[in-house]
JSON list of C-alpha atoms in Angstrom, two decimals:
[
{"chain": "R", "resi": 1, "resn": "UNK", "atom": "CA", "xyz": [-0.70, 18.13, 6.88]},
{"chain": "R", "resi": 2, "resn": "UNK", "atom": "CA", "xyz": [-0.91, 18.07, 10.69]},
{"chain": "R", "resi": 3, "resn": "UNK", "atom": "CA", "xyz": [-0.79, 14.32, 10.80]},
{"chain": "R", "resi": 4, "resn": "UNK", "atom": "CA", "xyz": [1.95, 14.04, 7.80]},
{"chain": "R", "resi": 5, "resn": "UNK", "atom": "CA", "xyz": [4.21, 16.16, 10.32]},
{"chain": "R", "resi": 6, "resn": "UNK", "atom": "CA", "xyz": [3.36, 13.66, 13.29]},
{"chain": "R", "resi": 7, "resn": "UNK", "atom": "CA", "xyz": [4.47, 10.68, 10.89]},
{"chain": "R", "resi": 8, "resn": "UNK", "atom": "CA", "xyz": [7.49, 12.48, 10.05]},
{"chain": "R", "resi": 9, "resn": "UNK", "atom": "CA", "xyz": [8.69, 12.92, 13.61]},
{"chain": "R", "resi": 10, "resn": "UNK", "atom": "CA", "xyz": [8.02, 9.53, 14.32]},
{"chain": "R", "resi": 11, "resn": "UNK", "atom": "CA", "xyz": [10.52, 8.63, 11.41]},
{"chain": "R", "resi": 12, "resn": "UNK", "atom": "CA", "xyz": [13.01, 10.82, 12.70]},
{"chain": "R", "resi": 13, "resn": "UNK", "atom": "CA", "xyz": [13.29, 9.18, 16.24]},
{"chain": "R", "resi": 14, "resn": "UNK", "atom": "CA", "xyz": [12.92, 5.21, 15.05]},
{"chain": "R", "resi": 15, "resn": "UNK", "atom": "CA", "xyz": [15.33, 4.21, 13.16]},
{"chain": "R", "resi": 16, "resn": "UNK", "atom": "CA", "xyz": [14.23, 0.32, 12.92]},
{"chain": "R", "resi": 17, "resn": "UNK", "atom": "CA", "xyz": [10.78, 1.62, 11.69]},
{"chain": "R", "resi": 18, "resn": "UNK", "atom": "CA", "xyz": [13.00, 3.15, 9.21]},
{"chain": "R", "resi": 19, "resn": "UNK", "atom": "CA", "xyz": [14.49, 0.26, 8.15]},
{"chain": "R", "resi": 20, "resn": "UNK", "atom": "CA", "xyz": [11.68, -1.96, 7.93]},
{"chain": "R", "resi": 21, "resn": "UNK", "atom": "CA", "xyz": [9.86, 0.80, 6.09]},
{"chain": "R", "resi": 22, "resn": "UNK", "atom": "CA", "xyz": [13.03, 0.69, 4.00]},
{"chain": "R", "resi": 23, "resn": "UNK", "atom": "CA", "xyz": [12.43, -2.59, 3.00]},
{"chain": "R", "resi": 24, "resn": "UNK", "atom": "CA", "xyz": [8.96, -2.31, 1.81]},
{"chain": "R", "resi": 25, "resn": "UNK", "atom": "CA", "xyz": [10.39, 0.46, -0.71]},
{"chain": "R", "resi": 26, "resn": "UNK", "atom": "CA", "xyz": [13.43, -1.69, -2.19]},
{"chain": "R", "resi": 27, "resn": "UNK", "atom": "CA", "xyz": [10.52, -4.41, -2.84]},
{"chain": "R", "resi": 28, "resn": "UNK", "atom": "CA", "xyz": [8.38, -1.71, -4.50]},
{"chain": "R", "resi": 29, "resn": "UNK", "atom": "CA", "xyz": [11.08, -0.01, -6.63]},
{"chain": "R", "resi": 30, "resn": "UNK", "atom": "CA", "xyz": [12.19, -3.76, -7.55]},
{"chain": "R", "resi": 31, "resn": "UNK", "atom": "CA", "xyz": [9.24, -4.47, -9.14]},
{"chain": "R", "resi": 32, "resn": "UNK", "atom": "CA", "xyz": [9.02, -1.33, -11.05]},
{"chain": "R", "resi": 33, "resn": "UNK", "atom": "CA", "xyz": [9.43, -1.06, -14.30]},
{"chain": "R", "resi": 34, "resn": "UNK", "atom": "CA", "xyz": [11.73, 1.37, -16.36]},
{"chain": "R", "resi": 35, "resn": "UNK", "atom": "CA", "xyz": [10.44, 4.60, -17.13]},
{"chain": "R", "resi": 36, "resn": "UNK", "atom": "CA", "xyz": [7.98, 7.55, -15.97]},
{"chain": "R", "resi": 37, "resn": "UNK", "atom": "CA", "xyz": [6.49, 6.88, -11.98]},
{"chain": "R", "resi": 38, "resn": "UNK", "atom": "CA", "xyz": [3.70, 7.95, -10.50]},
{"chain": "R", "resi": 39, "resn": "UNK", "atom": "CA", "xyz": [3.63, 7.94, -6.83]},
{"chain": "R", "resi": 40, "resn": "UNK", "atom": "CA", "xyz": [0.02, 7.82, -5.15]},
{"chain": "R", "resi": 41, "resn": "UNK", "atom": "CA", "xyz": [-0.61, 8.68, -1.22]},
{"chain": "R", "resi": 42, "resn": "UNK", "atom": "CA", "xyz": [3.47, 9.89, -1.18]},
{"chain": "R", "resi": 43, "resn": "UNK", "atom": "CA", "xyz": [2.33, 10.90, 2.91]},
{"chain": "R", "resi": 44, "resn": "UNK", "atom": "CA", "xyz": [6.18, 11.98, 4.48]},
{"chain": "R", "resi": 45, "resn": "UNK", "atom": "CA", "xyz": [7.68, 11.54, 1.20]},
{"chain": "R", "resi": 46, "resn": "UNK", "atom": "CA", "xyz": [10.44, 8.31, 1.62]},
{"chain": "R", "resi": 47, "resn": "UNK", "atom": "CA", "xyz": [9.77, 5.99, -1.43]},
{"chain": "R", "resi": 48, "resn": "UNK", "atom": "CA", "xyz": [11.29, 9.23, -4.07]},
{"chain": "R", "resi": 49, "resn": "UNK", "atom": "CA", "xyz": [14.66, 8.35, -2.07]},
{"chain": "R", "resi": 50, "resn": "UNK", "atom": "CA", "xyz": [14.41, 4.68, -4.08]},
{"chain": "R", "resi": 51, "resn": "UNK", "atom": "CA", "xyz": [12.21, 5.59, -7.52]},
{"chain": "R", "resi": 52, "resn": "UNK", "atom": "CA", "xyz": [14.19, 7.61, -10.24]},
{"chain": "R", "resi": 53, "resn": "UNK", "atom": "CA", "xyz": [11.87, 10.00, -12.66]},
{"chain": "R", "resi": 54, "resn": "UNK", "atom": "CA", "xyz": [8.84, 9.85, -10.22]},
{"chain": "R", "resi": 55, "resn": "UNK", "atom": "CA", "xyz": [5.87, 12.45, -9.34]},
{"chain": "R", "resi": 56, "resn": "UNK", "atom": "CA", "xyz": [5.14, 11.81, -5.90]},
{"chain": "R", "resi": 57, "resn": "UNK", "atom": "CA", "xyz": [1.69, 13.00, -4.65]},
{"chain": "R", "resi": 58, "resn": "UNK", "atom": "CA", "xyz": [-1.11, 12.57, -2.38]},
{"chain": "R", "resi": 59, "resn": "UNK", "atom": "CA", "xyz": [-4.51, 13.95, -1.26]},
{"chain": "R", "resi": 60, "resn": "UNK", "atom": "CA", "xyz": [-3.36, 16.33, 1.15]},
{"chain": "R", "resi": 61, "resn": "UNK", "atom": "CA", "xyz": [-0.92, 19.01, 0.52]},
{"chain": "R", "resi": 62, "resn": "UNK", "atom": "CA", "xyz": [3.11, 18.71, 2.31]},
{"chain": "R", "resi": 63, "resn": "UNK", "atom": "CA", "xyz": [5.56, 20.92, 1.10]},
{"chain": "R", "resi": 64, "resn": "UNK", "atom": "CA", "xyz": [8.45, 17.75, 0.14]},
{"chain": "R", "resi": 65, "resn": "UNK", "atom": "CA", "xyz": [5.59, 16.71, -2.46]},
{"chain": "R", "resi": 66, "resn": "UNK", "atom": "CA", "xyz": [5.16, 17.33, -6.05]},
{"chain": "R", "resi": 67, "resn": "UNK", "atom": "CA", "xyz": [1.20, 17.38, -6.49]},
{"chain": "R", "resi": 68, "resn": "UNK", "atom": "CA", "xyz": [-2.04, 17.08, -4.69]},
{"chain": "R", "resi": 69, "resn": "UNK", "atom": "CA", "xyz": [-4.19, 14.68, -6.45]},
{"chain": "R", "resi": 70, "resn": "UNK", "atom": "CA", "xyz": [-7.10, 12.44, -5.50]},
{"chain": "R", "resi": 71, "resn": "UNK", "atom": "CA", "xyz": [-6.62, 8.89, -6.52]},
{"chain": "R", "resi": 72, "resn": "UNK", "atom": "CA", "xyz": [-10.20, 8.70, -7.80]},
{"chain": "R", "resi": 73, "resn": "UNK", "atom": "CA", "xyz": [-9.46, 11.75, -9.74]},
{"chain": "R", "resi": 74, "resn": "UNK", "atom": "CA", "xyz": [-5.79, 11.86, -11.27]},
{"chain": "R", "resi": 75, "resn": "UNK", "atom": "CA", "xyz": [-5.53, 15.25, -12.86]},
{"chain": "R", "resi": 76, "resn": "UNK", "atom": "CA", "xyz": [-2.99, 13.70, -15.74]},
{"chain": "R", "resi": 77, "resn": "UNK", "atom": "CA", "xyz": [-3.44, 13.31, -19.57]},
{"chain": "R", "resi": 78, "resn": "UNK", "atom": "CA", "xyz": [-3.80, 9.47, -20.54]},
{"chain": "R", "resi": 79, "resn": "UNK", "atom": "CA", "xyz": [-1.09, 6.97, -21.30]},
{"chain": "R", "resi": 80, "resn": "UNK", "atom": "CA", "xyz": [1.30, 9.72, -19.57]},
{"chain": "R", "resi": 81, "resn": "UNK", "atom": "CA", "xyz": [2.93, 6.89, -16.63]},
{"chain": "R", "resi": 82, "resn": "UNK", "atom": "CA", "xyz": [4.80, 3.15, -16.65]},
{"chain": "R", "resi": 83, "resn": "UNK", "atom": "CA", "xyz": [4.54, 2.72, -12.97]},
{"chain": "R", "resi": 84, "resn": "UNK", "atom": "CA", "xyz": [1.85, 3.62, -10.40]},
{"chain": "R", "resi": 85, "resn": "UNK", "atom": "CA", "xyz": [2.95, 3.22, -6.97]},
{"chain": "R", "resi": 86, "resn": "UNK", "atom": "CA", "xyz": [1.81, 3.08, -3.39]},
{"chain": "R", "resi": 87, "resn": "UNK", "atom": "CA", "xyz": [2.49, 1.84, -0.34]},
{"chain": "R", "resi": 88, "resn": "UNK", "atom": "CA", "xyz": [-0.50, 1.82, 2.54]},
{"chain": "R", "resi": 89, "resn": "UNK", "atom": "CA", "xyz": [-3.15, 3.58, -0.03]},
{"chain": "R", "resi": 90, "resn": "UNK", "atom": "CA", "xyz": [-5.99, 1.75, -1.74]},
{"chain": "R", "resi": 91, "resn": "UNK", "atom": "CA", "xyz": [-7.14, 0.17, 1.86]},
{"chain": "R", "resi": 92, "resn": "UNK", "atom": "CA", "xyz": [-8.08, 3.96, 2.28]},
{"chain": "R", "resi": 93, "resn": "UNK", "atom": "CA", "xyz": [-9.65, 4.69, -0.88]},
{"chain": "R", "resi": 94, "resn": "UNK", "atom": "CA", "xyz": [-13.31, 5.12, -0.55]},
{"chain": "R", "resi": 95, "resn": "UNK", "atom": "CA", "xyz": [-14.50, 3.13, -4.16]},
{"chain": "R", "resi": 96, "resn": "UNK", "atom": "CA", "xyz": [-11.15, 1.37, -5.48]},
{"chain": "R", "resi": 97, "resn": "UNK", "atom": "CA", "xyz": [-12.78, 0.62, -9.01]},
{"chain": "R", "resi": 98, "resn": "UNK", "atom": "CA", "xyz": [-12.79, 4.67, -9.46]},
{"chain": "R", "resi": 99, "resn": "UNK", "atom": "CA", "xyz": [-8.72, 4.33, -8.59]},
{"chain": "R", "resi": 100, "resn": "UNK", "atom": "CA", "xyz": [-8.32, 1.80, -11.21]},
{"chain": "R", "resi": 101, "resn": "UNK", "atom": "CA", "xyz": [-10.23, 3.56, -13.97]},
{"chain": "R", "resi": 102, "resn": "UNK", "atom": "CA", "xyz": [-8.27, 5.91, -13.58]},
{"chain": "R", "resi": 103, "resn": "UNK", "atom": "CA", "xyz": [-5.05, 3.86, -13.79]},
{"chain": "R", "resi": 104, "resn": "UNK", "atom": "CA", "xyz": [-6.16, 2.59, -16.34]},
{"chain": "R", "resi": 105, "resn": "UNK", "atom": "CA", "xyz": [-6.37, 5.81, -18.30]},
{"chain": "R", "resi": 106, "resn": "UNK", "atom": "CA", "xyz": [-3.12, 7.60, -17.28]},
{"chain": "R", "resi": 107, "resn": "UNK", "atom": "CA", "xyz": [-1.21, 3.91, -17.83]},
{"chain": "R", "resi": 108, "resn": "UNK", "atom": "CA", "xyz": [0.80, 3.52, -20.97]},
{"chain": "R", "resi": 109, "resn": "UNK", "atom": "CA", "xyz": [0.30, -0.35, -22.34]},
{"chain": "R", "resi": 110, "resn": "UNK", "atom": "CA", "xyz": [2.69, -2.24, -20.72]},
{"chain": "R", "resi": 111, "resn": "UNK", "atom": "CA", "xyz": [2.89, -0.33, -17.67]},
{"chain": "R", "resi": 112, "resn": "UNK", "atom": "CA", "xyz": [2.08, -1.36, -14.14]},
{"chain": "R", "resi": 113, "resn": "UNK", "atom": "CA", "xyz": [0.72, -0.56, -10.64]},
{"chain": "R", "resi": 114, "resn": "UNK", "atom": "CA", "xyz": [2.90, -1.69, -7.48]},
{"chain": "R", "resi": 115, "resn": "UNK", "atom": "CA", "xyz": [1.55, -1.91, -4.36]},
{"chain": "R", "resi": 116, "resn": "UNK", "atom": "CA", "xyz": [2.23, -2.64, -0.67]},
{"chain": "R", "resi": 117, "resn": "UNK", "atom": "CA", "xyz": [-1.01, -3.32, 1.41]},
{"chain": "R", "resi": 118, "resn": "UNK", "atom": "CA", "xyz": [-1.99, -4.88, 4.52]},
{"chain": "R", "resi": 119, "resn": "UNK", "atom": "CA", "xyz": [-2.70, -8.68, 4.39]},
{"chain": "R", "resi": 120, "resn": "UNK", "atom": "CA", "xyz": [-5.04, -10.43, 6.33]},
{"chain": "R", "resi": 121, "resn": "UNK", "atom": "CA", "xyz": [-4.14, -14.08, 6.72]},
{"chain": "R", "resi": 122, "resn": "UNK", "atom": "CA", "xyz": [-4.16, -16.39, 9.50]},
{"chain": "R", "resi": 123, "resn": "UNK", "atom": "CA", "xyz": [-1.65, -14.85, 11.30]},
{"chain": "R", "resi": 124, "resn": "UNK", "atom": "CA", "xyz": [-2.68, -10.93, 11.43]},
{"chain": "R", "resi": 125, "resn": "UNK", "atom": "CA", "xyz": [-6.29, -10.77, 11.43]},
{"chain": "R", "resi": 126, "resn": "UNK", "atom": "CA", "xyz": [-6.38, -11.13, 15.61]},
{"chain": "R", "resi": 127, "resn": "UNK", "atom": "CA", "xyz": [-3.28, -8.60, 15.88]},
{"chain": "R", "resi": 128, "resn": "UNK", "atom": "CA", "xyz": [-5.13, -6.44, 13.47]},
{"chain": "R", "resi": 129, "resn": "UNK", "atom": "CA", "xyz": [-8.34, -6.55, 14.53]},
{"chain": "R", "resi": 130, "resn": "UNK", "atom": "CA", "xyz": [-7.14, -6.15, 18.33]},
{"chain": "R", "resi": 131, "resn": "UNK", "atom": "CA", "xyz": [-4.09, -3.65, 18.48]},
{"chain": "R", "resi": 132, "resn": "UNK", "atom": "CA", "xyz": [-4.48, -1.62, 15.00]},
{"chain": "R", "resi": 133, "resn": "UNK", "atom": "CA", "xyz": [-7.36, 1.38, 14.48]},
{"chain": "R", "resi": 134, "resn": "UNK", "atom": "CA", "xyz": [-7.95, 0.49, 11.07]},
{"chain": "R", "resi": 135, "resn": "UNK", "atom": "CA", "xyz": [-11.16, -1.92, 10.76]},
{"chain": "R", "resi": 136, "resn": "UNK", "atom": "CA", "xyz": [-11.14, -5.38, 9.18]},
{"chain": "R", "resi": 137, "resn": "UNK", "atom": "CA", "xyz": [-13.95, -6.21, 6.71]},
{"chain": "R", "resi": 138, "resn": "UNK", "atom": "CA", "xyz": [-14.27, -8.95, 5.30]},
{"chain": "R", "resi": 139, "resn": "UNK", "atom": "CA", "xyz": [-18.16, -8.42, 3.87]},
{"chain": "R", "resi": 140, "resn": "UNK", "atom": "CA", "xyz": [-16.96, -5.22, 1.74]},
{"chain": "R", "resi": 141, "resn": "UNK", "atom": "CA", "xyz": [-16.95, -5.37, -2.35]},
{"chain": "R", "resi": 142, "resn": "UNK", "atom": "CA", "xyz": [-14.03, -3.84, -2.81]},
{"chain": "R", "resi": 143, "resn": "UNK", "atom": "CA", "xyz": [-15.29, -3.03, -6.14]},
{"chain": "R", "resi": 144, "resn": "UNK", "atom": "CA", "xyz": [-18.45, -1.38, -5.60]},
{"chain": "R", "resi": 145, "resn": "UNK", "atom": "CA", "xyz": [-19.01, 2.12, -7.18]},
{"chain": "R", "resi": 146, "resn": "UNK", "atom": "CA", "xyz": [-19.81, 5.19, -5.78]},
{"chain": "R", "resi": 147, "resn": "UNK", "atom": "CA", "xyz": [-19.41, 8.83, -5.62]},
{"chain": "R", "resi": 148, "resn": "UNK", "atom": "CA", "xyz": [-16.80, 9.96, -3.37]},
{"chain": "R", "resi": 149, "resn": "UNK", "atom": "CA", "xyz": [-18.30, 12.19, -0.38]},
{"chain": "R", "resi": 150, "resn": "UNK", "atom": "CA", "xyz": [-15.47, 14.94, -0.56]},
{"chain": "R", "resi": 151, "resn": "UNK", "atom": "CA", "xyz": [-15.99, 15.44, 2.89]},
{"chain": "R", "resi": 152, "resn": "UNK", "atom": "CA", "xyz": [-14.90, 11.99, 3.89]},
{"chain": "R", "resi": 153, "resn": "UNK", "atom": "CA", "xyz": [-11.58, 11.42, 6.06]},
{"chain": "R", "resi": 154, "resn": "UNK", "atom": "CA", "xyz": [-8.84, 10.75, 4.11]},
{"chain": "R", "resi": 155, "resn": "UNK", "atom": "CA", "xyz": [-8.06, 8.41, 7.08]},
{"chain": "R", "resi": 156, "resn": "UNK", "atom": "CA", "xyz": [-10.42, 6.05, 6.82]},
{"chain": "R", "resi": 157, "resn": "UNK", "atom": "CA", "xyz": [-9.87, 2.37, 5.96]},
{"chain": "R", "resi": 158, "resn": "UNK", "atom": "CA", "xyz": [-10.78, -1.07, 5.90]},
{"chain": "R", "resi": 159, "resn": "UNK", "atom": "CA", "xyz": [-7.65, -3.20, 5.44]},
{"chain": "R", "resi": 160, "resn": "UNK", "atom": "CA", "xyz": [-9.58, -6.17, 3.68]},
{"chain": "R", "resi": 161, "resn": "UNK", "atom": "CA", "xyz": [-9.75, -4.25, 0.95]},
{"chain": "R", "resi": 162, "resn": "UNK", "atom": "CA", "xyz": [-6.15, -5.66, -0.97]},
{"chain": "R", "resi": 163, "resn": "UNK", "atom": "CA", "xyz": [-7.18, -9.29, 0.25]},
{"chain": "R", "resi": 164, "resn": "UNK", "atom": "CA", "xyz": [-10.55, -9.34, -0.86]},
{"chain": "R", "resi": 165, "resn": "UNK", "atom": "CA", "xyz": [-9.47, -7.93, -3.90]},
{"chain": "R", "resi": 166, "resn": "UNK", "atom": "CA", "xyz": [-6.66, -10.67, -4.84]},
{"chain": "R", "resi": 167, "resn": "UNK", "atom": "CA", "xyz": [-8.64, -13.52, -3.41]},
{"chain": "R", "resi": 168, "resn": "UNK", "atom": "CA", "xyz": [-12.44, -13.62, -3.59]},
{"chain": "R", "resi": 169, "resn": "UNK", "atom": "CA", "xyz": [-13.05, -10.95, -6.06]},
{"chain": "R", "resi": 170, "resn": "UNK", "atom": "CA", "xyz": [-9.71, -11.48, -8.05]},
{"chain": "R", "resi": 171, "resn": "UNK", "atom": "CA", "xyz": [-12.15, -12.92, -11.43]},
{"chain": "R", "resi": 172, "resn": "UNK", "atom": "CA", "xyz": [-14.96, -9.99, -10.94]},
{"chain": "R", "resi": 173, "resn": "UNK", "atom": "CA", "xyz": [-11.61, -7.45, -11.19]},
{"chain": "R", "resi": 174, "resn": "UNK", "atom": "CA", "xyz": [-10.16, -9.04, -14.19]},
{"chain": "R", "resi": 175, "resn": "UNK", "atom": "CA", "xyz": [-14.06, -8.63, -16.01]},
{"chain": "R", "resi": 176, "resn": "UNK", "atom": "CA", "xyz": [-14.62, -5.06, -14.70]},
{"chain": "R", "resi": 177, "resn": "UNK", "atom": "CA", "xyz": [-11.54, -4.29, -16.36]},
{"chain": "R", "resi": 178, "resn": "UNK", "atom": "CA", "xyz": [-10.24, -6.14, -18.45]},
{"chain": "R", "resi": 179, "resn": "UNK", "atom": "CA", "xyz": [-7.20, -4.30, -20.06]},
{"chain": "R", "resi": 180, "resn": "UNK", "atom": "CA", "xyz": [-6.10, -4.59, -16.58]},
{"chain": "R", "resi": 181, "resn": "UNK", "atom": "CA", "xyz": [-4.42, -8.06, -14.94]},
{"chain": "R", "resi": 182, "resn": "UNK", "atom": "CA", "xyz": [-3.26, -9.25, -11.42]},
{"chain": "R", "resi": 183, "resn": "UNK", "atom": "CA", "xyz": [-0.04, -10.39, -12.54]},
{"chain": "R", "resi": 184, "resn": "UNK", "atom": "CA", "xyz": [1.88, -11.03, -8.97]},
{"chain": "R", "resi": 185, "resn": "UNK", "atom": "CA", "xyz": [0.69, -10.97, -5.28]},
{"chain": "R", "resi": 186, "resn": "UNK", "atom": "CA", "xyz": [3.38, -12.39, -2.67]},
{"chain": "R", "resi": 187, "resn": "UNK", "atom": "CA", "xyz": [2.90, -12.17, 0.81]},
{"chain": "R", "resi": 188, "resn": "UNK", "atom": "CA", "xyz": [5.39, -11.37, 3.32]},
{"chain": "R", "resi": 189, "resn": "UNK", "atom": "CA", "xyz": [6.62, -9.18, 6.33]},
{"chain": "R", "resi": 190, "resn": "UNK", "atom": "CA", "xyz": [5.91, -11.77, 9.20]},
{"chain": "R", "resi": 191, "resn": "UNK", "atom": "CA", "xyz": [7.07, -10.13, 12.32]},
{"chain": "R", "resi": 192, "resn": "UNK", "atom": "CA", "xyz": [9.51, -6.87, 12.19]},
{"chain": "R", "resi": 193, "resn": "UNK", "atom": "CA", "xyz": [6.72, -5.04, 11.40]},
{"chain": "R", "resi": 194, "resn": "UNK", "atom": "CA", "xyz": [4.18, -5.89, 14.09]},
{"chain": "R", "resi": 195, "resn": "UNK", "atom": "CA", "xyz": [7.01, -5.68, 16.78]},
{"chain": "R", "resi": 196, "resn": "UNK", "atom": "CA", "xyz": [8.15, -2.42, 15.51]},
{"chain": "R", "resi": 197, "resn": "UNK", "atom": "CA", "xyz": [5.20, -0.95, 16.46]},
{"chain": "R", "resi": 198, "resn": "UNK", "atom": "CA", "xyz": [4.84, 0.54, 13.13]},
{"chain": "R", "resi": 199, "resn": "UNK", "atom": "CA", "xyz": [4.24, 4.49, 13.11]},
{"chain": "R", "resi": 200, "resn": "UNK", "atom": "CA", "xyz": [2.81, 4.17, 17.37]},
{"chain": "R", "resi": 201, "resn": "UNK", "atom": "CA", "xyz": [5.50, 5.86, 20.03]},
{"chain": "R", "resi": 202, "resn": "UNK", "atom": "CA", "xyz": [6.36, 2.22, 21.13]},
{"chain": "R", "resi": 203, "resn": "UNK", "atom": "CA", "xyz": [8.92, -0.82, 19.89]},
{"chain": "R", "resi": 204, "resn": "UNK", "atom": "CA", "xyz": [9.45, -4.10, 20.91]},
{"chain": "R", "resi": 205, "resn": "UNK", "atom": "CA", "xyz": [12.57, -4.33, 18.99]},
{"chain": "R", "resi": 206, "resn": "UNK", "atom": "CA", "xyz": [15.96, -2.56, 18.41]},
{"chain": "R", "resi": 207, "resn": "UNK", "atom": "CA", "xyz": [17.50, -1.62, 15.04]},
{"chain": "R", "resi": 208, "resn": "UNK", "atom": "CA", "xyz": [19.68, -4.47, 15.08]},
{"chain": "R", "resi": 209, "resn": "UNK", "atom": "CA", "xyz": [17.43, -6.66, 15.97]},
{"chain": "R", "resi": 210, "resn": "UNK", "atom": "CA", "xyz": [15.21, -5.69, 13.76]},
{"chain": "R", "resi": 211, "resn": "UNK", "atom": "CA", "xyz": [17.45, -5.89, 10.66]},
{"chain": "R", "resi": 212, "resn": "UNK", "atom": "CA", "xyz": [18.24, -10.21, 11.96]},
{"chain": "R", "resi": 213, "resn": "UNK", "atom": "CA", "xyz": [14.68, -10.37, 11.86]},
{"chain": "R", "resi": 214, "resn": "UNK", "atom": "CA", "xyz": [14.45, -8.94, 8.35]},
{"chain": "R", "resi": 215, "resn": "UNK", "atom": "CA", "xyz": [16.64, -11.30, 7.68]},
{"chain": "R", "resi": 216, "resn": "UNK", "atom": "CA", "xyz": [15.26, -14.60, 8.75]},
{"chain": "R", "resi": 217, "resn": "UNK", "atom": "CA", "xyz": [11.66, -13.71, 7.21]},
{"chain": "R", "resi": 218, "resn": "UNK", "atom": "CA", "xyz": [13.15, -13.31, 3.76]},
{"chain": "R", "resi": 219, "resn": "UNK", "atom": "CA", "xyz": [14.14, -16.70, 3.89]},
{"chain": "R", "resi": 220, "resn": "UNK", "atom": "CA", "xyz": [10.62, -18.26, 5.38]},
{"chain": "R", "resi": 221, "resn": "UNK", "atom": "CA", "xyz": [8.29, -16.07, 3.50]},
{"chain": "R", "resi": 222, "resn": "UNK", "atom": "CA", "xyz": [7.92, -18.26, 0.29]},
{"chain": "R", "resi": 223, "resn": "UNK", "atom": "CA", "xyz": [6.70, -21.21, 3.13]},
{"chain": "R", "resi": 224, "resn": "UNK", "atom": "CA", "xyz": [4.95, -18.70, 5.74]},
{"chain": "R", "resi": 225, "resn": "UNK", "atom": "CA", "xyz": [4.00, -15.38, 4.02]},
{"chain": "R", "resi": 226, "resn": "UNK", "atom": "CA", "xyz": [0.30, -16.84, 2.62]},
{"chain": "R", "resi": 227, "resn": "UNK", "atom": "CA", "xyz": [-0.35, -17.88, 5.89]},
{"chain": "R", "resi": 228, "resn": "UNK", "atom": "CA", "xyz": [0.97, -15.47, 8.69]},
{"chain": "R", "resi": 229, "resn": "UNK", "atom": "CA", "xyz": [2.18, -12.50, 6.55]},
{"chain": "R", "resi": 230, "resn": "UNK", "atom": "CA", "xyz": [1.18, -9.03, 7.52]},
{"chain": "R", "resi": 231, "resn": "UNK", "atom": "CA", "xyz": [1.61, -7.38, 3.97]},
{"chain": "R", "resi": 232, "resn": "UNK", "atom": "CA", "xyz": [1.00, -8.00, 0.58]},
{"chain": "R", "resi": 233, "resn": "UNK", "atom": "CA", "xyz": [2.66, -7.16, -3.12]},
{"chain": "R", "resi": 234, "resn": "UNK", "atom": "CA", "xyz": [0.57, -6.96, -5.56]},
{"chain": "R", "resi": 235, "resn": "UNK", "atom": "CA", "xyz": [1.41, -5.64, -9.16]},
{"chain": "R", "resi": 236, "resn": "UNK", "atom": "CA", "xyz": [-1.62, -5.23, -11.78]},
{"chain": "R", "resi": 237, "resn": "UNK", "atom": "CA", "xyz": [-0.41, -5.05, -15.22]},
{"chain": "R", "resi": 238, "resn": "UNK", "atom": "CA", "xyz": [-2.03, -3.24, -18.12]},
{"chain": "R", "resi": 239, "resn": "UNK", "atom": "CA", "xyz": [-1.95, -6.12, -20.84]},
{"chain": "R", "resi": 240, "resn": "UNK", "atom": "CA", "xyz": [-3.49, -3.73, -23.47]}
]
């Protein structure tokens, strides 16, 4: 919870990473569909301010939270949710196919999972690999399957894991489970996001400024996301 409280204070004091973080939520909560949500890796707790009817949890316990649960291991009766949701979780997740058996099972048909994930394109693999503490790579099978060590870090990542998954292994996902289907990825956030500084003490950009940049990479992401985009939407629908 130590690090949860860290985050928080950070979001306290910046109020463009609050904005930028703001706009990853309205993107998440637009995709949604009606009914019961599920939020996965909640951390300080922001996306409930834009979901209606949601369960917000995460590994680790925080008092503004309404369950701890392990991803791998949802503690909920089947076909109970219409929306998973995350932002900044399954790069973390030890074996993602355990995540999305479990989806699977707690889904009802029709329902979806939304997520926000780090890209890796042309344009943030160097920044990435250089200025962030999360490691890149690109040799993982993001669908390999394991037992989770329960004494892992929560913490650790590799941020290939959404790209590899929507890319290279998108086919091998769709016949490991095949009730399940990638129905949307669209890549975006292109520069408010690095310059923010994200959740680090520093900024290279003001609140206003940061909202004009906002701004202008809504209107080039459908020409520059694929290629220099730092994030990625991707929605998985359960077709049956």
């Amino acid at each position: 919870m130590e690090f949860l409280q860290d985050y928080r204070a950070v979001w306290d004091r910046k109020p463009n990473l609050r904005l930028i973080y703001g706009d990853f939520f309205d993107r998440i909560a637009a995709l949604s569909g009606p009914g019961k949500t599920l939020e996965i890796g909640g951390g300080i707790g922001n996306l409930k301010e834009k979901l209606a009817d949601v369960i917000s949890t995460d590994v680790q316990f925080a008092p503004w939270l309404d369950a701890v649960a392990d991803a791998q291991r949802l503690p909920f009766a089947e076909a109970t949710f219409d929306n998973l949701v995350m932002l900044d979780v399954l790069h973390h997740l030890e074996f993602p196919s355990l995540f999305f058996r479990e989806a699977d099972r707690v889904l009802r048909v029709g329902g979806r999972i939304v997520m926000a994930e780090p890209a890796i394109t042309l344009g943030s693999t160097l920044f990435l690999r250089l200025f962030h503490q999360e490691p890149v790579r690109m040799r993982r099978n993001p669908l390999a399957v394991g037992v989770p060590d329960p004494y892992r870090d929560p913490y650790d990542a590799n941020q290939a894991i959404p790209t590899l998954l929507v890319t290279r292994y998108r086919e091998q996902f769709h016949d490991a489970f095949p009730t399940l289907r990638i129905a949307r990825t669209y890549w975006f956030s292109l520069a408010a996001y690095p310059l923010s500084g994200g959740f680090k003490s520093w900024s290279l950009i003001t609140e206003p400024v940061a909202k004009w940049v906002l701004g202008l990479e809504r209107r080039l992401e459908p020409w520059l996301g694929r290629l220099f985009g730092f994030r990625i939407l991707i929605v998985v629908e359960k077709i049956i």
